[in-house]
Short mmCIF file of C-alpha atoms and ligand atoms in Angstrom, two decimals:
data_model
loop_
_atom_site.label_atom_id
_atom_site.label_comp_id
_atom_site.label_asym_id
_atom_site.label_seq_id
_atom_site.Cartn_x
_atom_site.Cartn_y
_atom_site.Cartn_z
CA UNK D 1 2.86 -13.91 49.20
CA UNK D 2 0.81 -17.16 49.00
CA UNK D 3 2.16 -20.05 50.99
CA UNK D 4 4.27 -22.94 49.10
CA UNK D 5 1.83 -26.08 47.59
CA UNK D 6 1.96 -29.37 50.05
CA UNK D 7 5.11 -30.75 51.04
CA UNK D 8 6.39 -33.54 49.10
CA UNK D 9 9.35 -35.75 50.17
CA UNK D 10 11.81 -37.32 47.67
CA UNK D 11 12.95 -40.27 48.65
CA UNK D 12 16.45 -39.35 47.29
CA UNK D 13 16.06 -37.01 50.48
CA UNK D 14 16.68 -39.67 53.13
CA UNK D 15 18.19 -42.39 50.68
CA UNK D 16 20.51 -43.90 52.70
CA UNK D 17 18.49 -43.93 56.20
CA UNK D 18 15.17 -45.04 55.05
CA UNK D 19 13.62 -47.54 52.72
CA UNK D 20 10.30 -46.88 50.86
CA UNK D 21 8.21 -48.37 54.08
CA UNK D 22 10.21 -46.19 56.38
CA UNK D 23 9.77 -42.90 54.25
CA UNK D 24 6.34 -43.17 53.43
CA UNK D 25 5.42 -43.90 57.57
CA UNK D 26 7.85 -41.18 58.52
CA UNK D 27 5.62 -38.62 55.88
CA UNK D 28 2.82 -40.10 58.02
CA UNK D 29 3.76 -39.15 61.08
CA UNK D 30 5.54 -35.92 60.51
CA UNK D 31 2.18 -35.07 58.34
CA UNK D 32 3.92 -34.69 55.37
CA UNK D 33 1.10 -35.27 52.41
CA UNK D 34 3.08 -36.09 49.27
CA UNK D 35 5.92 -38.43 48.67
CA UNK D 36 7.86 -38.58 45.43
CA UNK D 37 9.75 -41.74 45.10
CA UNK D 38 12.82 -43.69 43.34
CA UNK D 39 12.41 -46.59 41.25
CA UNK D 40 14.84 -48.13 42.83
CA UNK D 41 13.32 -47.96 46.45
CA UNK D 42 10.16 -49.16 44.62
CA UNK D 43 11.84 -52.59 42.99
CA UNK D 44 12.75 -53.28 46.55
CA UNK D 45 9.51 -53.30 48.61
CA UNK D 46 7.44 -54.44 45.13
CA UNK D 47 4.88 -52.12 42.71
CA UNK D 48 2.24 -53.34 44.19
CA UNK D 49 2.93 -53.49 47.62
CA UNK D 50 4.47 -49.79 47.24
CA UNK D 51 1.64 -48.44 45.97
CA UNK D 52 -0.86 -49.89 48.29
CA UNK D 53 1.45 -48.87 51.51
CA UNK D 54 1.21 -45.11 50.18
CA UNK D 55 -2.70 -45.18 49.07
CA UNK D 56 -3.10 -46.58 52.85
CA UNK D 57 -1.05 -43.98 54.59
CA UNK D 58 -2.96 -41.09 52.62
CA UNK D 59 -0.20 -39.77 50.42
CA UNK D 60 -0.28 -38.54 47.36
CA UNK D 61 2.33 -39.07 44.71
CA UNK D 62 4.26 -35.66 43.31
CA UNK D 63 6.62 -37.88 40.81
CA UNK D 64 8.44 -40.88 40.12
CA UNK D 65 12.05 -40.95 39.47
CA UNK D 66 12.95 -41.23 36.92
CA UNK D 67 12.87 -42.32 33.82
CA UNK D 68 14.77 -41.02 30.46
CA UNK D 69 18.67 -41.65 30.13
CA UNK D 70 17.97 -42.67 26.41
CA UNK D 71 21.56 -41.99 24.68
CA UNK D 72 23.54 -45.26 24.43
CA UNK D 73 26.59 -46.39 22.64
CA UNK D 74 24.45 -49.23 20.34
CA UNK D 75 21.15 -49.92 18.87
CA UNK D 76 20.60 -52.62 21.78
CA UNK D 77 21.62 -50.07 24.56
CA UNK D 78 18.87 -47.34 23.22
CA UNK D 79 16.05 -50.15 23.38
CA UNK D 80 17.28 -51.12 26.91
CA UNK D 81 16.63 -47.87 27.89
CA UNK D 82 12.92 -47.93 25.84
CA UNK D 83 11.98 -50.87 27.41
CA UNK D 84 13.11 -49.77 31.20
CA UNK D 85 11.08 -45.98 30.44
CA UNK D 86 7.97 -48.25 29.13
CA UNK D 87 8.16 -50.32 32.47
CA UNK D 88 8.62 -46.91 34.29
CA UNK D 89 5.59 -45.05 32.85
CA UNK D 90 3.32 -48.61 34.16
CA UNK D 91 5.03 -48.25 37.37
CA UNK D 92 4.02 -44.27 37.72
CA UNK D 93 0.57 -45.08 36.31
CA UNK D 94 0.29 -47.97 39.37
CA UNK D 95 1.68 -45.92 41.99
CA UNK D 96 -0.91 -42.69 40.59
CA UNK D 97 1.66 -40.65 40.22
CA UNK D 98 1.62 -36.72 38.65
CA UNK D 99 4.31 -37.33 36.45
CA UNK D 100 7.48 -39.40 35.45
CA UNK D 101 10.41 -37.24 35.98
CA UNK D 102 12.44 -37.93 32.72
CA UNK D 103 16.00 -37.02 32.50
CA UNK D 104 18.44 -36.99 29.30
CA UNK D 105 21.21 -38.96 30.36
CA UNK D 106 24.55 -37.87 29.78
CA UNK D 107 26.81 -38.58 26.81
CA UNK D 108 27.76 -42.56 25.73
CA UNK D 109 31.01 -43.75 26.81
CA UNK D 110 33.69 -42.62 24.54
CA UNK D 111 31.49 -40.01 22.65
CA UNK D 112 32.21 -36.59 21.85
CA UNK D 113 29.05 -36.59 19.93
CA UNK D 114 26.54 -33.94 21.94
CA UNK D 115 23.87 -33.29 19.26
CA UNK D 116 23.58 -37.17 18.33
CA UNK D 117 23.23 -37.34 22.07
CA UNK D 118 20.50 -34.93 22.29
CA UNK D 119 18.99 -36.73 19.18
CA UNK D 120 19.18 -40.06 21.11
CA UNK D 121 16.96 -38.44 23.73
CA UNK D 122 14.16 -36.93 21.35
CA UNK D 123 13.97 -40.35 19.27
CA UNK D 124 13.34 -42.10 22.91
CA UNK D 125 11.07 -39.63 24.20
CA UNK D 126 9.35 -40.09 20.55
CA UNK D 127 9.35 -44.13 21.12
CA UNK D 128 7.85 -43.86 24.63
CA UNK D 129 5.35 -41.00 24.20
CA UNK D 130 2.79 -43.51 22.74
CA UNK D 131 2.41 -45.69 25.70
CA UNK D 132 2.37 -42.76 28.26
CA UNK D 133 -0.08 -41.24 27.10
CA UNK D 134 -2.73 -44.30 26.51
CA UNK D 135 -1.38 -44.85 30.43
CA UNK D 136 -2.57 -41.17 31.35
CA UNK D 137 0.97 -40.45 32.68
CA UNK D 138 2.59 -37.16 32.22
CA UNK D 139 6.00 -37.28 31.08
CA UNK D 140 8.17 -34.50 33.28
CA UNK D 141 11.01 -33.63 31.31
CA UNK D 142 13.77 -32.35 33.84
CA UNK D 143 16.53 -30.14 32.33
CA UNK D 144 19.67 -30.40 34.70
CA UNK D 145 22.03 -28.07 35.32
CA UNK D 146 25.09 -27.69 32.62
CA UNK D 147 27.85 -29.04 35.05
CA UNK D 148 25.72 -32.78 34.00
CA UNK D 149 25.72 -32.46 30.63
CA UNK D 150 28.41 -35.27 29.96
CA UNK D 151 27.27 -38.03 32.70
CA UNK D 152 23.43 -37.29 33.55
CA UNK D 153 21.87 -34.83 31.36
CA UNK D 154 22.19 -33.17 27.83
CA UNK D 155 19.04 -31.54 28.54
CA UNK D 156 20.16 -28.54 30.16
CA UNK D 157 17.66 -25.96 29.74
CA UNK D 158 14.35 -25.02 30.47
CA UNK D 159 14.23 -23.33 27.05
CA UNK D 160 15.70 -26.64 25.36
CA UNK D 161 13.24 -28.67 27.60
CA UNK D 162 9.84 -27.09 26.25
CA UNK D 163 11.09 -27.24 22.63
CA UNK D 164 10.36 -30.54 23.09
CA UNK D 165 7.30 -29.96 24.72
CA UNK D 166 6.04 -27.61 21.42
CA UNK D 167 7.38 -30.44 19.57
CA UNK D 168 5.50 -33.35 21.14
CA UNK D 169 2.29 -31.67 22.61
CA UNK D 170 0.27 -33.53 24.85
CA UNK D 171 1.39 -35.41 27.92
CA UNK D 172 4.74 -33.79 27.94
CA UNK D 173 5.66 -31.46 30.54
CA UNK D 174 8.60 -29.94 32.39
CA UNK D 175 10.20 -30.71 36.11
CA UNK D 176 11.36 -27.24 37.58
CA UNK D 177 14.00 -27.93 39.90
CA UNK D 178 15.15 -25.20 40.65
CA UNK D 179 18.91 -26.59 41.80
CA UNK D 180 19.27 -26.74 38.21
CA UNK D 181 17.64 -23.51 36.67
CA UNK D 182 18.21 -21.07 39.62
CA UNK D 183 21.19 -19.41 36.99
CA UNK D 184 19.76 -19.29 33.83
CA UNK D 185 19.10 -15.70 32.52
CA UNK D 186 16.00 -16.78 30.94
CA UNK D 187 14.55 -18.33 33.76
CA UNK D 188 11.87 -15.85 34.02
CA UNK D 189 10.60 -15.89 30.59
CA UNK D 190 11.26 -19.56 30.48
CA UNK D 191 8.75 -20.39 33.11
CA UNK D 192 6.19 -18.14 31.81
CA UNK D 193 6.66 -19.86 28.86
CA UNK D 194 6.01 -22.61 30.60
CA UNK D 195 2.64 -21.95 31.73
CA UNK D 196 0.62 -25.07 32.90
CA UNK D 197 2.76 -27.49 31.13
CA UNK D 198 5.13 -27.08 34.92
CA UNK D 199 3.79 -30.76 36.03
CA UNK D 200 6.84 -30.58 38.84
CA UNK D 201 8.23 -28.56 41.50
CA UNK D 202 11.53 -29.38 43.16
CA UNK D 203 13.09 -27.60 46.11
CA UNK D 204 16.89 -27.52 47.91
CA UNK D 205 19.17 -24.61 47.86
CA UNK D 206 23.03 -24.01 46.44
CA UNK D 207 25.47 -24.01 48.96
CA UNK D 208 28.11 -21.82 48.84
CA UNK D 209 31.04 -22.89 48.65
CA UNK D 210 29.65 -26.47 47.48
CA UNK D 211 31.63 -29.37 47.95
CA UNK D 212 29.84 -31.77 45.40
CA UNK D 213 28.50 -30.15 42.37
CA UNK D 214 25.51 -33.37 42.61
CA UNK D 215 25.49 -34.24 46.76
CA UNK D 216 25.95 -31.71 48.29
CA UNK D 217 22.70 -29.75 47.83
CA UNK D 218 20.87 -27.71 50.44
CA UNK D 219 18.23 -27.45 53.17
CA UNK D 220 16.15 -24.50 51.68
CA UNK D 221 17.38 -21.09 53.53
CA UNK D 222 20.87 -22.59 53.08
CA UNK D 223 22.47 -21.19 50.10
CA UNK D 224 21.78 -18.33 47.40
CA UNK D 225 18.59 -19.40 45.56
CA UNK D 226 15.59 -17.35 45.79
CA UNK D 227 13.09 -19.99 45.65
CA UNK D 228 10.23 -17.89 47.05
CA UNK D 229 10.91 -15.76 43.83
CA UNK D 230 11.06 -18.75 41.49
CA UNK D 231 7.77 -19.97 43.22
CA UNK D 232 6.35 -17.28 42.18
CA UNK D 233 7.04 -17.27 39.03
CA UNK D 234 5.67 -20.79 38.03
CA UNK D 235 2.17 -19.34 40.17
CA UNK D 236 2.20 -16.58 37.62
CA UNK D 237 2.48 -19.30 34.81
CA UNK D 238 -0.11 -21.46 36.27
CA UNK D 239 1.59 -24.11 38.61
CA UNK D 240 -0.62 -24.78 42.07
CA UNK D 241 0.93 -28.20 43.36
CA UNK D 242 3.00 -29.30 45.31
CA UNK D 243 6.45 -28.22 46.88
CA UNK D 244 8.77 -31.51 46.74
CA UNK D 245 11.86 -31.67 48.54
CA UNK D 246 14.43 -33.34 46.57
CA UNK D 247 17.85 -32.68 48.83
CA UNK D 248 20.67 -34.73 47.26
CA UNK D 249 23.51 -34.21 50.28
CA UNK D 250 26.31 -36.95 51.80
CA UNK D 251 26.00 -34.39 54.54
CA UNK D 252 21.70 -34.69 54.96
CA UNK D 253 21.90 -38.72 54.39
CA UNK D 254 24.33 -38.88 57.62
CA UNK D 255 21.13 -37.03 59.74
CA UNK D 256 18.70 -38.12 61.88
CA UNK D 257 15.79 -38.70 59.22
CA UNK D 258 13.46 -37.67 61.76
CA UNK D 259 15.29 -34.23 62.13
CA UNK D 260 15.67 -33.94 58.52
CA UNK D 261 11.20 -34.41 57.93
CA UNK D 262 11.37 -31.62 60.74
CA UNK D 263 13.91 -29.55 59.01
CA UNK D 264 11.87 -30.26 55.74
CA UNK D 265 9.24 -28.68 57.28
CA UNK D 266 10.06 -25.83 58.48
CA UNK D 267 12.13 -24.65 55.71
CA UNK D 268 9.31 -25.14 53.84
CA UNK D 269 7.23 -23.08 55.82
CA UNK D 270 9.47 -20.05 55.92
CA UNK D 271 11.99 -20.48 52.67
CA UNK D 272 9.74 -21.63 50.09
ZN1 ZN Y 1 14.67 -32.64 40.67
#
């Protein structure tokens, strides 16, 4: 079997050791050629400065997280989350990134109302699309795994993500994390389906038993997912970059970053 594309880090990887300046020197050091970070780190050293700081240390951008979220109780709420995605998709097109990792967002407050939810997402996506694509950045549609769909995510499947993607054509693409797809009896012919329209690859495992069904992910070689196997499969459909380690875990953000980039790289070396 090949070996894995470049290691990426996620930021959400060592959130709560390192800021942006810390992560992208400690990719330096530890070698580590892609970084994938969070808007949030981003606000706090500045665009500009962020992006300059990674161009210097050599890195290459896998993603930016994240944009999407869309569904909102009022008019005013769904054009808040427009106008944050539109300032997103300048941010990723500053910082050179692959893609903007777009997420659904989970239900409004007080709704029971799924498919206006899902609705709410296409009609955003729709609003957005425009201005990505004049800004040459790839929207990365991420479906999350079910146990999301009322508080992050009512995209929950690969199959439901690329329906959009036949819907909207160019510059929309898919994030395959494969936390979240790993159990979905399609996932084979999903992926194929796929083809080159994969503009993301996201790596951790599924502990077992897990004690947080969002932080509590793990080190690749931890729990049950083949990821080797789902590698594979996005090869066969076309996917070549890179390998990006997003490891959500209360348990990982109380290590030693600088064990954690070494862990990082050896499990992606031999469980990837
Ligand atoms: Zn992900």
């Amino acid at each position: 079997m090949s070996a894995p594309g470049p290691l990426s880090l996620n930021t959400a990887t060592v959130r709560d050791q390192w800021s942006l300046a810390q992560a992208i020197e400690g990719c330096a050091r530890h070698g580590i050629p892609g970084i994938s970070p969070w808007r949030d780190k981003v606000a706090e050293l500045g665009l500009a400065q962020s992006a300059r700081h990674i161009r210097d240390a050599g890195l290459f951008v896998s993603g930016l997280c994240r944009g999407g979220m869309f569904p909102a109780a009022d008019a005013a709420g769904r054009r808040a989350a427009i106008d944050d995605n539109l300032r997103a998709i300048d941010e990723a097109h500053a910082l050179q990134a692959n893609c903007l990792v777009v997420l659904g967002g989970g239900l409004p407050p007080g709704s029971k109302d799924l498919p206006g939810a899902r609705n709410m997402f296409h009609d955003g996506l729709a609003a957005v699309l425009p201005a990505a694509r004049a800004a040459g950045v790839t929207i990365a549609l991420e479906p999350l795994h079910p146990m999301t769909c009322a508080d992050r995510s009512v995209l929950s499947t690969l199959g439901q993500a690329l329906d959009l993607c036949d819907e909207f054509g160019d510059g929309v693409g898919i994030a395959l994390d494969v936390y979240h797809v790993w159990w979905d009896p399609q996932l084979e012919a999903q992926v194929a389906r796929a083809g080159k329209r994969i503009s993301a690859f996201h790596v951790c495992d599924w502990l077992v038993p897990t004690t947080d069904l969002v932080f509590d992910r793990g080190m690749p070689g931890d729990g049950v997912i083949d990821i080797p196997g789902i590698r594979a499969m996005a090869e066969a459909a076309g996917y070549n970059g890179p390998c990006e380690l997003e490891l959500l875990s209360h348990r990982w953000w109380k290590e030693d970053p600088e064990q954690v980039l070494t862990r990082a790289k050896t499990a992606h070396a031999t469980a990837c």
